[in-house]
XYZ file of N, CA and C in Angstrom:
420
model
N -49.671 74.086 -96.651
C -49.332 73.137 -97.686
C -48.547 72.004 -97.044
N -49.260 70.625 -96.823
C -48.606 69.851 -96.223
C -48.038 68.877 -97.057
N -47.104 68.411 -96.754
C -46.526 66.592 -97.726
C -47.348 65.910 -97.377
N -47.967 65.301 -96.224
C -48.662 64.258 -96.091
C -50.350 64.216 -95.279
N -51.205 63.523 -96.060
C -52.534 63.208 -95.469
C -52.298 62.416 -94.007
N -53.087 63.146 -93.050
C -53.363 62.493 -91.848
C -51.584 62.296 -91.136
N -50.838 63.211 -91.145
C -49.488 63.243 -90.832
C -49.472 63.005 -89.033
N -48.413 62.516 -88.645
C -48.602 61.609 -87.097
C -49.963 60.909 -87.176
N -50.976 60.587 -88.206
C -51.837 59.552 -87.683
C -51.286 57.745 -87.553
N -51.856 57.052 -86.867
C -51.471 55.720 -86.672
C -51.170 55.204 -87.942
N -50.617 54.304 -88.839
C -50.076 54.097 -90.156
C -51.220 53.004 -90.620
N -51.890 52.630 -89.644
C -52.598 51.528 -89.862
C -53.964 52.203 -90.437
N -54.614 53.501 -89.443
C -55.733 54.069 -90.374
C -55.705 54.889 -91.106
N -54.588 55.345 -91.091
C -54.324 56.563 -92.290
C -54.045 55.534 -93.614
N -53.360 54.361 -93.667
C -53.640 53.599 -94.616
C -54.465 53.098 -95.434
N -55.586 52.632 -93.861
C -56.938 52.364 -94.435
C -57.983 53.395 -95.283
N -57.709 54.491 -94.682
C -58.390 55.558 -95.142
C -58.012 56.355 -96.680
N -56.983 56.160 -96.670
C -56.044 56.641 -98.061
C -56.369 55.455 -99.172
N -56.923 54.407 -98.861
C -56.974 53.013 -99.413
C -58.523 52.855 -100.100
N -59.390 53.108 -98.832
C -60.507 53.217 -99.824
C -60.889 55.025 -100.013
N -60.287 55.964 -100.025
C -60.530 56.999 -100.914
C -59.710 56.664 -101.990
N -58.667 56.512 -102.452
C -58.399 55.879 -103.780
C -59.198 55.146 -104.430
N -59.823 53.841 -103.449
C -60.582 52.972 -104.711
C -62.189 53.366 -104.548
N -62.404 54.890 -103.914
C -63.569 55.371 -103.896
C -63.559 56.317 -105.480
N -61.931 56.348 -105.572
C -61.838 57.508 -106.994
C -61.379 59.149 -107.085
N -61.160 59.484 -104.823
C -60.927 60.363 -104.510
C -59.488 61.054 -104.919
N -59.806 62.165 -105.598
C -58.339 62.435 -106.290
C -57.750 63.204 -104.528
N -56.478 63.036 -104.354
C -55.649 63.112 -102.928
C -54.715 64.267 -103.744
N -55.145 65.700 -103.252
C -53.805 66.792 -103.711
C -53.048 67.180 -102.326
N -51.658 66.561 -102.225
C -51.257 67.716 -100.878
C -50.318 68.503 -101.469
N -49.703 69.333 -100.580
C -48.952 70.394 -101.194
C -50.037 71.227 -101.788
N -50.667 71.542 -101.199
C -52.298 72.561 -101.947
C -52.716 73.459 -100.831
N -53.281 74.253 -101.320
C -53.805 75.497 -100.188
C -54.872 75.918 -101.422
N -56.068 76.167 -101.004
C -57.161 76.852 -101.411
C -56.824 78.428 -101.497
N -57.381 78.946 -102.036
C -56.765 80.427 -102.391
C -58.620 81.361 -103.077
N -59.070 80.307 -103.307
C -60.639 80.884 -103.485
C -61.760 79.930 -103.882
N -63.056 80.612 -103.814
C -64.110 79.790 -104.262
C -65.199 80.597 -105.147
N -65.773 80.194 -106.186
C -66.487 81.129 -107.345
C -67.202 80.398 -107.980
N -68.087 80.615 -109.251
C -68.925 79.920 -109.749
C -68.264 78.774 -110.758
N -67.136 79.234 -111.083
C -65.982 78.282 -112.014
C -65.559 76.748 -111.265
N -65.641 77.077 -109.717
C -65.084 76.102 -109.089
C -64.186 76.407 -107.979
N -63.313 75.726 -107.472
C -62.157 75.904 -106.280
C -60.868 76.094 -107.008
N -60.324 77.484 -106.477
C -58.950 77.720 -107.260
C -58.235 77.270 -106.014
N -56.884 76.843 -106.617
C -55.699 75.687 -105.747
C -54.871 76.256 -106.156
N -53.717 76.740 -105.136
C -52.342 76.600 -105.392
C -52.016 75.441 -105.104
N -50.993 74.731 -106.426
C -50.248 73.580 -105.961
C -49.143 73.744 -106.279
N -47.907 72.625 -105.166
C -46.834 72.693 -105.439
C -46.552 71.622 -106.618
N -46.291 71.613 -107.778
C -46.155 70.149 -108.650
C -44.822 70.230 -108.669
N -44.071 70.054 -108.183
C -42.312 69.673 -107.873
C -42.042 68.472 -108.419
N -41.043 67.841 -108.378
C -40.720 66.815 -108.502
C -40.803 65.848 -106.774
N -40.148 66.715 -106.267
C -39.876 66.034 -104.727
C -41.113 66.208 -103.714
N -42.271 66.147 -104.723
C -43.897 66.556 -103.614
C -43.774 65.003 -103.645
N -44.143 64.381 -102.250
C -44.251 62.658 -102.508
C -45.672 62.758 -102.456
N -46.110 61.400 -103.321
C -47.276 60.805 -103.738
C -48.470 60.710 -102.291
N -49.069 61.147 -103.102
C -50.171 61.286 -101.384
C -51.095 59.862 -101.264
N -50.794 58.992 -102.182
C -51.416 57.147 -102.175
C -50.397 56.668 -101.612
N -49.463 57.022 -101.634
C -48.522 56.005 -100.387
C -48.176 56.565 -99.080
N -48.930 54.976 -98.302
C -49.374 55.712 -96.784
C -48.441 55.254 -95.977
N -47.293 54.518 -96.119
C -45.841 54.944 -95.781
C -45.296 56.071 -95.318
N -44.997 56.771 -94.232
C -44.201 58.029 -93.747
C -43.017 57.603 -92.910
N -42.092 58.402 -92.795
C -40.685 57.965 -91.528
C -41.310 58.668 -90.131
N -41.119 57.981 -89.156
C -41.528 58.486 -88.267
C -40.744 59.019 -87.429
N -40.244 60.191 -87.708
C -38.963 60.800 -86.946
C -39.405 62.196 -85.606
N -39.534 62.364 -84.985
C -39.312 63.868 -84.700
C -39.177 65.268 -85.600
N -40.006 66.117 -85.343
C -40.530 67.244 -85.951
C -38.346 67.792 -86.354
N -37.759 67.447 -85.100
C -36.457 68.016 -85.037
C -35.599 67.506 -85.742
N -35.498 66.576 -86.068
C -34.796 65.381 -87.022
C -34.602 65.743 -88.304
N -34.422 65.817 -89.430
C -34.225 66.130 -90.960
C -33.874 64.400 -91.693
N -34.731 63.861 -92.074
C -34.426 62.898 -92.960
C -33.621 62.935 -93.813
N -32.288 62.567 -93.892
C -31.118 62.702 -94.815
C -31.932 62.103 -96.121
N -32.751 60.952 -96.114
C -32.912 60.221 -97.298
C -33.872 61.031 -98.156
N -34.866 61.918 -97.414
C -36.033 62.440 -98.318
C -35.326 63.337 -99.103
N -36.164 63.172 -100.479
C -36.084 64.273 -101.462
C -36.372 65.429 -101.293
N -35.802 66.226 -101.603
C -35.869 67.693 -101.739
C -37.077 68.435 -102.285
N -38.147 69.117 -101.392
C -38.968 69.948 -102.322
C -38.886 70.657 -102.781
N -39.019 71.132 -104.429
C -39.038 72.544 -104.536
C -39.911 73.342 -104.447
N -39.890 74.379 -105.022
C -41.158 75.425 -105.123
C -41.801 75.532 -106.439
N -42.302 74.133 -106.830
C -43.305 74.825 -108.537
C -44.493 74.992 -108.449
N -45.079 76.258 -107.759
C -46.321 76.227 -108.196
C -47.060 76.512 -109.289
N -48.479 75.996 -108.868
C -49.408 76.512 -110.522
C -50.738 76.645 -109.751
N -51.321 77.280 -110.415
C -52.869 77.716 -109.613
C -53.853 76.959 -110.399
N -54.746 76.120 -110.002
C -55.118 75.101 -110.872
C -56.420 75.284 -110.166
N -57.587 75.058 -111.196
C -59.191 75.221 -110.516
C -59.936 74.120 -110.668
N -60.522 73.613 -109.352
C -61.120 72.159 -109.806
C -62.776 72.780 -109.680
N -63.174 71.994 -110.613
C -64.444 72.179 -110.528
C -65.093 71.238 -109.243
N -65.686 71.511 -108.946
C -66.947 71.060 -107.463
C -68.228 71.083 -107.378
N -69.525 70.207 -107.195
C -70.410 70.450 -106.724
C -70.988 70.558 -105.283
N -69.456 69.873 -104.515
C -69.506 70.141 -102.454
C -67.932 70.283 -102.331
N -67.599 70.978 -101.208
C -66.564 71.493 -101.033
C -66.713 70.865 -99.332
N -65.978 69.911 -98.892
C -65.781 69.816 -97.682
C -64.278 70.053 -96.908
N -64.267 70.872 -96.134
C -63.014 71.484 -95.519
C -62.423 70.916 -94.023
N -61.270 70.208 -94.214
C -61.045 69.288 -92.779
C -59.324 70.362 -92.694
N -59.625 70.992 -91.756
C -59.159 72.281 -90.883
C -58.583 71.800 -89.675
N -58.761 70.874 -89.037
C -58.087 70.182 -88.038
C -59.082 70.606 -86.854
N -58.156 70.373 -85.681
C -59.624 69.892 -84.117
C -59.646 70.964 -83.724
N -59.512 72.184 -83.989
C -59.698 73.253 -83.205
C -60.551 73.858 -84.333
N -62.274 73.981 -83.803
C -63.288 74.688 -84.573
C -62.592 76.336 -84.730
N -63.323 76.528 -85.898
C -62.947 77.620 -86.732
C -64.426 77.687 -87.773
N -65.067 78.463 -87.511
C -66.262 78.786 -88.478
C -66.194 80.255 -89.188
N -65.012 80.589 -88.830
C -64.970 81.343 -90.047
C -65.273 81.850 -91.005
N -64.680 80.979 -91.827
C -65.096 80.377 -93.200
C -66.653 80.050 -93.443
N -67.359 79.556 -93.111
C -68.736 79.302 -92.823
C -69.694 80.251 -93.192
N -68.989 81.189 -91.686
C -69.770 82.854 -92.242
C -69.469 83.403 -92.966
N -68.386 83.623 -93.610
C -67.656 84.684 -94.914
C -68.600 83.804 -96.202
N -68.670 82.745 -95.833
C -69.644 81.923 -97.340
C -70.430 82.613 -97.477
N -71.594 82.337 -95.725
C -72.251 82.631 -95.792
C -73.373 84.508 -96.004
N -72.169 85.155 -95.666
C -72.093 86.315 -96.416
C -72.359 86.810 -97.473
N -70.992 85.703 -97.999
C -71.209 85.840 -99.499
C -71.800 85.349 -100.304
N -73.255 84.731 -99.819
C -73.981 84.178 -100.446
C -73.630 83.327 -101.190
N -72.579 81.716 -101.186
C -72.050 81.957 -102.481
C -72.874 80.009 -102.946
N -73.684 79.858 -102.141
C -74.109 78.672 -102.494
C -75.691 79.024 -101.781
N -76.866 78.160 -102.596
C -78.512 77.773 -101.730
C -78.173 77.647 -100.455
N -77.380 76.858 -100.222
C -77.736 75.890 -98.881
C -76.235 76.259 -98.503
N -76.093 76.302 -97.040
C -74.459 76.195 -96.481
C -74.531 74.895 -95.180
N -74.326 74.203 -94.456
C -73.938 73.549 -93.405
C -72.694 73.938 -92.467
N -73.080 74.210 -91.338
C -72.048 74.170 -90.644
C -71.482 72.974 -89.457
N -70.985 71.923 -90.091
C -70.568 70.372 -89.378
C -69.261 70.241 -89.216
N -69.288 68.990 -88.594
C -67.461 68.583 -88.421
C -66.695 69.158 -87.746
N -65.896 69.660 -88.179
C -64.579 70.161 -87.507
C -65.353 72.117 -87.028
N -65.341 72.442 -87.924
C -66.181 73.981 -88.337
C -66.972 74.103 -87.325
N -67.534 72.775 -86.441
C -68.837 73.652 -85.809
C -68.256 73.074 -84.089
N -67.142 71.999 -84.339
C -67.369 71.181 -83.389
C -65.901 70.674 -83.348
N -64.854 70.985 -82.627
C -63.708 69.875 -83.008
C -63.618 68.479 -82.176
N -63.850 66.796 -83.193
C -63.771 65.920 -82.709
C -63.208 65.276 -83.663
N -63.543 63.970 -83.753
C -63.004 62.884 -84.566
C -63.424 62.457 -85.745
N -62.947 61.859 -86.975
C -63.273 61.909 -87.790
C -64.275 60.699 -88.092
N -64.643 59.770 -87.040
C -65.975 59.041 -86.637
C -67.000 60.365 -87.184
N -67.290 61.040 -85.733
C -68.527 61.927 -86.121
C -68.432 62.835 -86.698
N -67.671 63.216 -87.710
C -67.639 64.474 -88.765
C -68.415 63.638 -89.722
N -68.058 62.254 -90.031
C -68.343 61.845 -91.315
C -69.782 60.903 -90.998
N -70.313 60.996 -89.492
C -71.973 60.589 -89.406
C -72.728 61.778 -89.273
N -72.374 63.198 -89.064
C -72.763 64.137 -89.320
C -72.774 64.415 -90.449
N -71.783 64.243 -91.024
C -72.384 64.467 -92.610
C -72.919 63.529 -93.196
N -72.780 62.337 -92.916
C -74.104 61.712 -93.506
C -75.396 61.401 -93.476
N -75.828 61.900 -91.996
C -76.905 62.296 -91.364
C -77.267 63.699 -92.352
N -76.622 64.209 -92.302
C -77.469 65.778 -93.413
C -77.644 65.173 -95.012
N -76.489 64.557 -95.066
C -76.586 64.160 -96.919
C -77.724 63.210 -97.219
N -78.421 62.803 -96.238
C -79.383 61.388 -96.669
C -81.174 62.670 -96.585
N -80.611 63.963 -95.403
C -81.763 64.684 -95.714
C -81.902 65.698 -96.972
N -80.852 65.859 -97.795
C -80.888 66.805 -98.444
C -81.631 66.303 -100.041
């Protein structure tokens, strides 16, 4: 459960990127951890605190992991388990592949079709995660 999208990325593309997924309509949850997947949709733990900061402002302090920001607000602990409905579920896991998940899907039968791209099959940059997936989405 992190505070921030794309955390140590450059401020300039994590901006850009936070900028047009907003005016793409992309709802941005952090403070979230997946907890399952079913025919209802994706169940989420979230933290809804008061002191979770807004994941559209691409503003961060850039301090050392060791440092404690006197000024930031305090998080608490409110969670709620909240289920979003989905028709694609894409999972950005960070640069060290992990397919895992992939196979336990795929196990569990739990969709027609599964893909294994991006990060999951391959850890690189988020250039070719997102021409790999659009290379499959234009065949499907």
């Amino acid at each position: 459960m992190l505070p921030y999208f794309m955390e140590g990325v450059c401020t300039a593309n994590r901006g850009y990127l936070i900028y047009y997924l907003k005016k793409a309509g992309v709802e941005l949850i952090n403070y979230a951890k997946v907890v399952s997947l079913d025919d209802e949709g994706v169940h989420v733990i979230r933290n809804v605190s008061k002191g979770v900061p807004d994941p559209y402002v691409t503003w961060q302090p850039v301090l050392p992991k060791n440092i404690e920001n006197p000024l930031a607000p305090k998080i608490g602990n409110d969670e709620k388990e909240i289920t979003l409905k989905a028709d694609l579920v894409v999972f950005a896991t960070g640069a060290k592949p992990d397919d895992s998940l992939f196979y336990e899907a795929q196990a569990g039968r739990i969709a027609p079709e599964l893909y294994n791209i991006g990060d999951s099959f391959a850890g690189g940059r988020v250039l070719e995660a997102t021409r790999a997936a659009y290379a499959l989405g234009i065949k499907l």
